[in-house]
PDB file of C-alpha atoms in Angstrom:
ATOM      1  CA  UNK A   1      82.383-135.471  98.874  1.00  0.00           C
ATOM      2  CA  UNK A   2      81.635-137.035 102.143  1.00  0.00           C
ATOM      3  CA  UNK A   3      84.685-138.422 104.658  1.00  0.00           C
ATOM      4  CA  UNK A   4      84.208-139.679 107.592  1.00  0.00           C
ATOM      5  CA  UNK A   5      86.721-142.269 109.467  1.00  0.00           C
ATOM      6  CA  UNK A   6      87.945-143.437 112.580  1.00  0.00           C
ATOM      7  CA  UNK A   7      89.416-140.593 115.421  1.00  0.00           C
ATOM      8  CA  UNK A   8      93.216-140.585 114.329  1.00  0.00           C
ATOM      9  CA  UNK A   9      92.853-141.701 110.557  1.00  0.00           C
ATOM     10  CA  UNK A  10      93.849-138.743 108.937  1.00  0.00           C
ATOM     11  CA  UNK A  11      90.517-136.579 107.753  1.00  0.00           C
ATOM     12  CA  UNK A  12      91.273-133.396 108.273  1.00  0.00           C
ATOM     13  CA  UNK A  13      94.459-133.788 107.026  1.00  0.00           C
ATOM     14  CA  UNK A  14      94.168-135.512 104.037  1.00  0.00           C
ATOM     15  CA  UNK A  15      91.391-132.468 103.510  1.00  0.00           C
ATOM     16  CA  UNK A  16      94.468-129.932 104.140  1.00  0.00           C
ATOM     17  CA  UNK A  17      96.305-131.960 101.487  1.00  0.00           C
ATOM     18  CA  UNK A  18      93.485-132.740  98.833  1.00  0.00           C
ATOM     19  CA  UNK A  19      91.775-129.466  99.474  1.00  0.00           C
ATOM     20  CA  UNK A  20      95.263-127.281  98.610  1.00  0.00           C
ATOM     21  CA  UNK A  21      96.068-129.674  95.528  1.00  0.00           C
ATOM     22  CA  UNK A  22      92.380-129.078  94.135  1.00  0.00           C
ATOM     23  CA  UNK A  23      93.064-124.819  95.243  1.00  0.00           C
ATOM     24  CA  UNK A  24      96.575-125.156  93.128  1.00  0.00           C
ATOM     25  CA  UNK A  25      94.480-125.970  90.062  1.00  0.00           C
ATOM     26  CA  UNK A  26      92.277-123.326  90.609  1.00  0.00           C
ATOM     27  CA  UNK A  27      88.965-124.558  91.812  1.00  0.00           C
ATOM     28  CA  UNK A  28      87.204-122.668  95.208  1.00  0.00           C
ATOM     29  CA  UNK A  29      87.189-125.205  97.717  1.00  0.00           C
ATOM     30  CA  UNK A  30      84.496-125.368 100.577  1.00  0.00           C
ATOM     31  CA  UNK A  31      85.263-127.582 103.888  1.00  0.00           C
ATOM     32  CA  UNK A  32      82.312-128.603 105.761  1.00  0.00           C
ATOM     33  CA  UNK A  33      84.324-129.655 109.352  1.00  0.00           C
ATOM     34  CA  UNK A  34      81.941-131.584 111.674  1.00  0.00           C
ATOM     35  CA  UNK A  35      82.741-131.755 114.972  1.00  0.00           C
ATOM     36  CA  UNK A  36      81.382-133.546 118.022  1.00  0.00           C
ATOM     37  CA  UNK A  37      79.439-131.523 120.960  1.00  0.00           C
ATOM     38  CA  UNK A  38      79.704-132.760 124.647  1.00  0.00           C
ATOM     39  CA  UNK A  39      76.541-134.227 126.094  1.00  0.00           C
ATOM     40  CA  UNK A  40      77.024-132.166 129.317  1.00  0.00           C
ATOM     41  CA  UNK A  41      77.599-128.500 128.376  1.00  0.00           C
ATOM     42  CA  UNK A  42      76.822-128.765 124.496  1.00  0.00           C
ATOM     43  CA  UNK A  43      80.187-126.936 123.666  1.00  0.00           C
ATOM     44  CA  UNK A  44      82.284-128.411 121.027  1.00  0.00           C
ATOM     45  CA  UNK A  45      86.375-127.555 120.198  1.00  0.00           C
ATOM     46  CA  UNK A  46      85.483-127.142 117.016  1.00  0.00           C
ATOM     47  CA  UNK A  47      89.267-127.668 116.189  1.00  0.00           C
ATOM     48  CA  UNK A  48      89.167-129.212 112.701  1.00  0.00           C
ATOM     49  CA  UNK A  49      90.156-125.688 111.268  1.00  0.00           C
ATOM     50  CA  UNK A  50      93.076-125.958 113.511  1.00  0.00           C
ATOM     51  CA  UNK A  51      94.838-128.664 111.496  1.00  0.00           C
ATOM     52  CA  UNK A  52      94.412-127.246 108.223  1.00  0.00           C
ATOM     53  CA  UNK A  53      96.604-124.453 108.642  1.00  0.00           C
ATOM     54  CA  UNK A  54      97.562-123.543 105.114  1.00  0.00           C
ATOM     55  CA  UNK A  55      94.446-124.432 103.357  1.00  0.00           C
ATOM     56  CA  UNK A  56      92.845-122.080 106.152  1.00  0.00           C
ATOM     57  CA  UNK A  57      94.660-118.946 104.918  1.00  0.00           C
ATOM     58  CA  UNK A  58      94.090-120.453 100.923  1.00  0.00           C
ATOM     59  CA  UNK A  59      92.118-117.133  99.410  1.00  0.00           C
ATOM     60  CA  UNK A  60      90.493-119.660  97.036  1.00  0.00           C
ATOM     61  CA  UNK A  61      89.063-121.863 100.030  1.00  0.00           C
ATOM     62  CA  UNK A  62      86.542-121.349 102.727  1.00  0.00           C
ATOM     63  CA  UNK A  63      86.366-123.450 106.390  1.00  0.00           C
ATOM     64  CA  UNK A  64      82.891-123.656 108.417  1.00  0.00           C
ATOM     65  CA  UNK A  65      83.757-125.914 111.863  1.00  0.00           C
ATOM     66  CA  UNK A  66      80.582-126.568 113.272  1.00  0.00           C
ATOM     67  CA  UNK A  67      78.918-128.652 116.385  1.00  0.00           C
ATOM     68  CA  UNK A  68      77.049-131.196 116.031  1.00  0.00           C
ATOM     69  CA  UNK A  69      74.671-130.155 118.832  1.00  0.00           C
ATOM     70  CA  UNK A  70      73.309-133.781 119.161  1.00  0.00           C
ATOM     71  CA  UNK A  71      72.117-134.709 116.016  1.00  0.00           C
ATOM     72  CA  UNK A  72      72.810-138.177 114.911  1.00  0.00           C
ATOM     73  CA  UNK A  73      74.747-139.409 111.905  1.00  0.00           C
ATOM     74  CA  UNK A  74      77.952-137.382 112.131  1.00  0.00           C
ATOM     75  CA  UNK A  75      76.794-134.327 110.704  1.00  0.00           C
ATOM     76  CA  UNK A  76      74.620-131.329 111.531  1.00  0.00           C
ATOM     77  CA  UNK A  77      70.863-130.724 111.391  1.00  0.00           C
ATOM     78  CA  UNK A  78      71.773-128.028 108.832  1.00  0.00           C
ATOM     79  CA  UNK A  79      74.805-129.759 106.447  1.00  0.00           C
ATOM     80  CA  UNK A  80      72.922-130.286 103.553  1.00  0.00           C
ATOM     81  CA  UNK A  81      71.881-126.510 103.402  1.00  0.00           C
ATOM     82  CA  UNK A  82      74.759-125.489 104.274  1.00  0.00           C
ATOM     83  CA  UNK A  83      76.315-127.425 101.304  1.00  0.00           C
ATOM     84  CA  UNK A  84      73.367-125.723  99.010  1.00  0.00           C
ATOM     85  CA  UNK A  85      75.033-122.355 100.546  1.00  0.00           C
ATOM     86  CA  UNK A  86      78.277-123.294  99.776  1.00  0.00           C
ATOM     87  CA  UNK A  87      77.492-124.183  95.959  1.00  0.00           C
ATOM     88  CA  UNK A  88      75.742-121.088  95.813  1.00  0.00           C
ATOM     89  CA  UNK A  89      78.362-119.207  96.495  1.00  0.00           C
ATOM     90  CA  UNK A  90      80.364-120.709  93.864  1.00  0.00           C
ATOM     91  CA  UNK A  91      82.553-122.951  95.757  1.00  0.00           C
ATOM     92  CA  UNK A  92      83.066-126.124  92.994  1.00  0.00           C
ATOM     93  CA  UNK A  93      84.529-128.217  95.637  1.00  0.00           C
ATOM     94  CA  UNK A  94      82.786-128.831  99.052  1.00  0.00           C
ATOM     95  CA  UNK A  95      84.061-131.606 101.753  1.00  0.00           C
ATOM     96  CA  UNK A  96      81.692-132.560 104.537  1.00  0.00           C
ATOM     97  CA  UNK A  97      84.256-133.868 107.339  1.00  0.00           C
ATOM     98  CA  UNK A  98      82.147-135.703 109.779  1.00  0.00           C
ATOM     99  CA  UNK A  99      82.050-136.771 113.017  1.00  0.00           C
ATOM    100  CA  UNK A 100      83.311-140.197 111.653  1.00  0.00           C
ATOM    101  CA  UNK A 101      83.471-142.268 115.072  1.00  0.00           C
ATOM    102  CA  UNK A 102      81.523-145.149 114.560  1.00  0.00           C
ATOM    103  CA  UNK A 103      79.846-147.221 112.138  1.00  0.00           C
ATOM    104  CA  UNK A 104      76.698-145.282 111.984  1.00  0.00           C
ATOM    105  CA  UNK A 105      78.083-142.236 111.015  1.00  0.00           C
ATOM    106  CA  UNK A 106      77.002-141.521 107.488  1.00  0.00           C
ATOM    107  CA  UNK A 107      73.996-139.672 106.795  1.00  0.00           C
ATOM    108  CA  UNK A 108      76.368-137.439 104.828  1.00  0.00           C
ATOM    109  CA  UNK A 109      75.829-140.397 101.865  1.00  0.00           C
ATOM    110  CA  UNK A 110      73.129-139.008 101.515  1.00  0.00           C
ATOM    111  CA  UNK A 111      73.463-135.399 100.796  1.00  0.00           C
ATOM    112  CA  UNK A 112      77.110-135.725  98.492  1.00  0.00           C
ATOM    113  CA  UNK A 113      77.808-137.399  95.033  1.00  0.00           C
ATOM    114  CA  UNK A 114      80.813-139.665  96.727  1.00  0.00           C
ATOM    115  CA  UNK A 115      81.406-140.498 100.152  1.00  0.00           C
ATOM    116  CA  UNK A 116      85.115-141.271 101.226  1.00  0.00           C
ATOM    117  CA  UNK A 117      85.675-143.140 104.139  1.00  0.00           C
ATOM    118  CA  UNK A 118      89.458-142.988 104.783  1.00  0.00           C
ATOM    119  CA  UNK A 119      91.139-145.560 107.295  1.00  0.00           C
ATOM    120  CA  UNK A 120      94.239-146.345 108.956  1.00  0.00           C
ATOM    121  CA  UNK A 121      96.066-149.047 108.143  1.00  0.00           C
ATOM    122  CA  UNK A 122      96.484-150.743 111.868  1.00  0.00           C
ATOM    123  CA  UNK A 123      92.924-150.022 113.278  1.00  0.00           C
ATOM    124  CA  UNK A 124      92.398-152.559 115.276  1.00  0.00           C
ATOM    125  CA  UNK A 125      89.949-155.731 114.191  1.00  0.00           C
ATOM    126  CA  UNK A 126      89.818-155.941 110.626  1.00  0.00           C
ATOM    127  CA  UNK A 127      86.891-157.632 110.123  1.00  0.00           C
ATOM    128  CA  UNK A 128      85.084-154.365 110.488  1.00  0.00           C
ATOM    129  CA  UNK A 129      84.970-153.849 106.935  1.00  0.00           C
ATOM    130  CA  UNK A 130      82.889-157.028 106.582  1.00  0.00           C
ATOM    131  CA  UNK A 131      79.994-155.499 109.016  1.00  0.00           C
ATOM    132  CA  UNK A 132      76.912-153.919 108.215  1.00  0.00           C
ATOM    133  CA  UNK A 133      76.335-150.357 107.970  1.00  0.00           C
ATOM    134  CA  UNK A 134      79.192-147.671 106.959  1.00  0.00           C
ATOM    135  CA  UNK A 135      80.722-149.325 104.527  1.00  0.00           C
ATOM    136  CA  UNK A 136      78.020-150.344 102.308  1.00  0.00           C
ATOM    137  CA  UNK A 137      77.242-146.657 101.576  1.00  0.00           C
ATOM    138  CA  UNK A 138      81.422-146.055 100.744  1.00  0.00           C
ATOM    139  CA  UNK A 139      81.833-145.129  97.300  1.00  0.00           C
ATOM    140  CA  UNK A 140      85.527-144.996  98.067  1.00  0.00           C
ATOM    141  CA  UNK A 141      87.391-146.667 100.904  1.00  0.00           C
ATOM    142  CA  UNK A 142      90.985-144.802 101.134  1.00  0.00           C
ATOM    143  CA  UNK A 143      93.353-146.489 103.822  1.00  0.00           C
ATOM    144  CA  UNK A 144      95.148-143.538 104.703  1.00  0.00           C
ATOM    145  CA  UNK A 145      98.738-142.974 106.549  1.00  0.00           C
ATOM    146  CA  UNK A 146     100.407-146.409 104.259  1.00  0.00           C
ATOM    147  CA  UNK A 147     103.738-145.973 104.574  1.00  0.00           C
ATOM    148  CA  UNK A 148     107.312-146.649 106.308  1.00  0.00           C
ATOM    149  CA  UNK A 149     106.465-149.603 109.091  1.00  0.00           C
ATOM    150  CA  UNK A 150     102.830-149.501 107.604  1.00  0.00           C
ATOM    151  CA  UNK A 151     103.024-150.247 104.223  1.00  0.00           C
ATOM    152  CA  UNK A 152     102.437-153.887 105.097  1.00  0.00           C
ATOM    153  CA  UNK A 153      99.052-153.628 107.567  1.00  0.00           C
ATOM    154  CA  UNK A 154      97.903-151.064 105.096  1.00  0.00           C
ATOM    155  CA  UNK A 155      98.452-153.820 102.115  1.00  0.00           C
ATOM    156  CA  UNK A 156      96.808-156.185 104.024  1.00  0.00           C
ATOM    157  CA  UNK A 157      93.705-154.322 105.061  1.00  0.00           C
ATOM    158  CA  UNK A 158      93.303-153.464 101.421  1.00  0.00           C
ATOM    159  CA  UNK A 159      92.617-156.781 100.695  1.00  0.00           C
ATOM    160  CA  UNK A 160      90.567-157.528 103.412  1.00  0.00           C
ATOM    161  CA  UNK A 161      87.843-154.639 102.455  1.00  0.00           C
ATOM    162  CA  UNK A 162      88.554-155.611  98.869  1.00  0.00           C
ATOM    163  CA  UNK A 163      87.095-159.329 100.344  1.00  0.00           C
ATOM    164  CA  UNK A 164      85.106-157.829 102.268  1.00  0.00           C
ATOM    165  CA  UNK A 165      83.238-155.508 100.011  1.00  0.00           C
ATOM    166  CA  UNK A 166      82.544-158.158  97.450  1.00  0.00           C
ATOM    167  CA  UNK A 167      80.241-158.986  99.791  1.00  0.00           C
ATOM    168  CA  UNK A 168      77.593-155.985  99.980  1.00  0.00           C
ATOM    169  CA  UNK A 169      74.853-155.934  97.719  1.00  0.00           C
ATOM    170  CA  UNK A 170      76.070-153.083  94.676  1.00  0.00           C
ATOM    171  CA  UNK A 171      74.608-150.119  95.081  1.00  0.00           C
ATOM    172  CA  UNK A 172      75.137-148.731  91.724  1.00  0.00           C
ATOM    173  CA  UNK A 173      74.953-150.108  87.970  1.00  0.00           C
ATOM    174  CA  UNK A 174      77.463-148.129  87.104  1.00  0.00           C
ATOM    175  CA  UNK A 175      79.963-147.343  89.740  1.00  0.00           C
ATOM    176  CA  UNK A 176      81.560-150.230  92.356  1.00  0.00           C
ATOM    177  CA  UNK A 177      83.191-148.730  95.231  1.00  0.00           C
ATOM    178  CA  UNK A 178      87.033-148.715  95.002  1.00  0.00           C
ATOM    179  CA  UNK A 179      89.322-149.557  98.297  1.00  0.00           C
TER     180      UNK A 179
END
């Protein structure tokens, strides 16, 4: 599964929760978390693993943060090979968390069985769903943080994305993207 979304959408938190649910059901889960690299120093914080404290201690989980090192598309130059290595190593679920900073970070969509776009309910310009790019390749749009005061905005953005996705050309005869 590939996951992308804007900063603050809760990608790492979602992966930790989902990953723990999968390991409790006896799955072996690999997480390939891609972090942006500095264009000045080339360095990267690789902080996604620190947000997944429970999952990182789980014996049925493997978390590998990697820097983009200047690669565009939200993944690293070797993400596809890393997915294959994880599968070969016995991991039956591989989650790839992209850099996820905008509408062009969806190279992972061609590497995975399902591409999930994770969005916060109050992300600003609700017309983002109509724009071409990342929304065209999403198999699933998940509105995250949809509780408390954000229930109403979450329902509104859900309705807007459902409407926007009706305008897009179908990519598959057997699957219609869900919101």
